[in-house]
XYZ file of C-alpha atoms in Angstrom:
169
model
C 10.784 14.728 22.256
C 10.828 14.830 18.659
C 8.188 11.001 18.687
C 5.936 13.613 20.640
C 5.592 16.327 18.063
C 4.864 14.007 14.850
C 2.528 12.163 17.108
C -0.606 14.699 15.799
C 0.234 14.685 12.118
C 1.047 10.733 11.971
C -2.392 10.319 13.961
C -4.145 12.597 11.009
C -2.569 10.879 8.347
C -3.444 7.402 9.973
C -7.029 9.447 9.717
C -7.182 10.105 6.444
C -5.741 6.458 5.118
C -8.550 4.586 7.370
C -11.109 7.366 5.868
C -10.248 7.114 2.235
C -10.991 2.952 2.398
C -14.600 3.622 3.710
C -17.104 3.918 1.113
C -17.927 7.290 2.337
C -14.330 8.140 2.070
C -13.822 7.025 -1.163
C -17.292 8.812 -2.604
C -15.556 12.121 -1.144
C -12.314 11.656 -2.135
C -13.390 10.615 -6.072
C -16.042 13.625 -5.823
C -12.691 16.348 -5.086
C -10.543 14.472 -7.487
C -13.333 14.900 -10.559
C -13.797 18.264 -9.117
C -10.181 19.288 -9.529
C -10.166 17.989 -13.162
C -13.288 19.786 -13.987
C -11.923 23.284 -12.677
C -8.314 22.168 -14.728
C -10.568 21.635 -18.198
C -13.179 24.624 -17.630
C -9.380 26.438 -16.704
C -7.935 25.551 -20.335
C -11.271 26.631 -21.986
C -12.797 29.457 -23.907
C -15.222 30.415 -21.647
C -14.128 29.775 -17.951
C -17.155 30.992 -16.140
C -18.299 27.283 -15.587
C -15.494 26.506 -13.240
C -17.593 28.220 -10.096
C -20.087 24.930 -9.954
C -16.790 22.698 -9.854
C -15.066 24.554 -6.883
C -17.857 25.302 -4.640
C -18.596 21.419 -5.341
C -14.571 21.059 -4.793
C -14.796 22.726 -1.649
C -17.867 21.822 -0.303
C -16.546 18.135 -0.373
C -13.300 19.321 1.201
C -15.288 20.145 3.756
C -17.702 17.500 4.725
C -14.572 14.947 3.862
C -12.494 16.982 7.203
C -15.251 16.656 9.303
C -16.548 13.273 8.568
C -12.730 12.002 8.889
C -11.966 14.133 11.979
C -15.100 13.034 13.169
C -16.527 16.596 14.093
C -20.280 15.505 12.725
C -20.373 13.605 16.522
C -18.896 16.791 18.241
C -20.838 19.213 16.517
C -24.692 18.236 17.070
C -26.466 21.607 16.067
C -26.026 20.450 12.234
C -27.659 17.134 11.031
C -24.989 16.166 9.532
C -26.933 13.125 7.193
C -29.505 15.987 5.759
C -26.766 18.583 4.970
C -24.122 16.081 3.327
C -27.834 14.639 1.391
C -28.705 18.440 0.056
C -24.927 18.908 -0.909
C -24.776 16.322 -3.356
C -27.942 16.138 -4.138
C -27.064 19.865 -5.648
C -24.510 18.617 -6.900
C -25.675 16.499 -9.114
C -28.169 18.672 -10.440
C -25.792 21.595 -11.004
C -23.578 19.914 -12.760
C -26.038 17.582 -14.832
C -27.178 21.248 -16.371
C -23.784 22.460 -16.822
C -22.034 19.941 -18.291
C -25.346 19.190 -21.270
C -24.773 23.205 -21.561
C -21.753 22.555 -22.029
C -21.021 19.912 -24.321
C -24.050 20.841 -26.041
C -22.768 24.063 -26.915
C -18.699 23.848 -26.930
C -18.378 23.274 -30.599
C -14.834 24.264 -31.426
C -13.736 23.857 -27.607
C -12.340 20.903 -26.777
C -11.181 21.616 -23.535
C -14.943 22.770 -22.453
C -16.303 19.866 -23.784
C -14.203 17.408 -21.897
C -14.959 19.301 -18.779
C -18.683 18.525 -19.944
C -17.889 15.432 -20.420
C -16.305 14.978 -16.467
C -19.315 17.066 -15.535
C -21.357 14.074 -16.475
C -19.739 11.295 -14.804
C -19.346 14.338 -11.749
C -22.934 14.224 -11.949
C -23.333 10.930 -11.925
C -21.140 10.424 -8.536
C -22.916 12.654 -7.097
C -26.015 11.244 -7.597
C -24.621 7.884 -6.609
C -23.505 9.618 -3.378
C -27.009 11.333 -2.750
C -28.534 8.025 -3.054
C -26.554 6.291 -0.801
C -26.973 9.195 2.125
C -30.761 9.012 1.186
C -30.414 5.056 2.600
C -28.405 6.264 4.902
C -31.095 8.725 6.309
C -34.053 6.244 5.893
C -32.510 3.327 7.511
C -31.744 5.510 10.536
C -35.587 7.298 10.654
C -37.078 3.410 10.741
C -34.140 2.757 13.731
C -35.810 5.231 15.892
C -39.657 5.130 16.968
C -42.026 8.086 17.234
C -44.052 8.231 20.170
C -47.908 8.278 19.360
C -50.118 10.534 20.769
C -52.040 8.838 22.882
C -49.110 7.378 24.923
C -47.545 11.170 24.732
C -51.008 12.690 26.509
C -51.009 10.337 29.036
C -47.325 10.411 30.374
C -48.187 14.597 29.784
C -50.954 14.158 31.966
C -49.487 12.498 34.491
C -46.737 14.486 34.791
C -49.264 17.469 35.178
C -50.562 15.168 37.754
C -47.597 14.371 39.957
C -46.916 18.255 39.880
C -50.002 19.394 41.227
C -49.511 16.930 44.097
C -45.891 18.041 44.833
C -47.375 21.559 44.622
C -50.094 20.856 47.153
């Protein structure tokens, strides 16, 4: 009885080791850890209004790291998952490439704001390592699948049409 019950959270953590070594994993898991350091420095500062980038960014990849582990993105197929996970850290990046030159730009005296300025830099950077690999990611899988041109669309349309009218007759 007892092998039963820490079946589920053995089978998660077996989860979450196999999804940390994938290079998706790993992007997620570095993108929380930075994150967490961020909101620790911005914590410890002066001013600690900057923190809100770092945990919506903190969460938001708490998120999308669940459901890509759990694999929920292939349960769930109302959200395209690719497009939302490529806007996320594509804002991202660019929120935290303008708060972090804010901030080190103007955190004389503040050490602990400028090293968060300093993480928000190299967060920046991750993330826009991470958008750029889901943009290959997205464009590799748009050449996979072929649009149907019109001309072939018009005449299976037509047809159809067609073969309704007769069934109708």
């Amino acid at each position: 009885m007892a092998e039963t019950e820490a079946t589920p959270f053995a089978n998660c953590l077996e989860r979450l080791k196999s999804y940390v070594r994938t290079r998706k994993g790993t992007i997620l898991a570095a993108e929380i850890l930075i994150s967490f350091i961020i909101i620790i420095c911005y914590a410890a500062s002066l001013y600690g209004g900057y923190s809100a980038v770092a945990i919506c960014e903190m969460v938001f990849a708490i998120l999308f790291f669940v459901i890509f582990m759990m694999e929920l993105d292939k349960q769930i197929q109302v959200v395209n998952w690719p497009w939302s996970d490529l806007f996320r850290a594509g804002i991202g990046a660019l929120l935290y490439l303008i708060t972090s030159l804010i901030c080190v730009i103007g955190g004389a005296g503040d050490g602990a704001r400028i090293a968060g300025g300093v993480f928000g830099l190299l967060a920046g950077i991750l993330f826009g390592y991470d958008t750029y690999t889901i943009f290959l990611e997205v464009k590799s899988n748009r050449q996979h699948t072929a649009a149907p041109t019109g001309v072939c669309t018009h005449i299976q349309t037509y047809t159809r049409v067609q073969q309704l009218i007769y069934k109708c007759m």
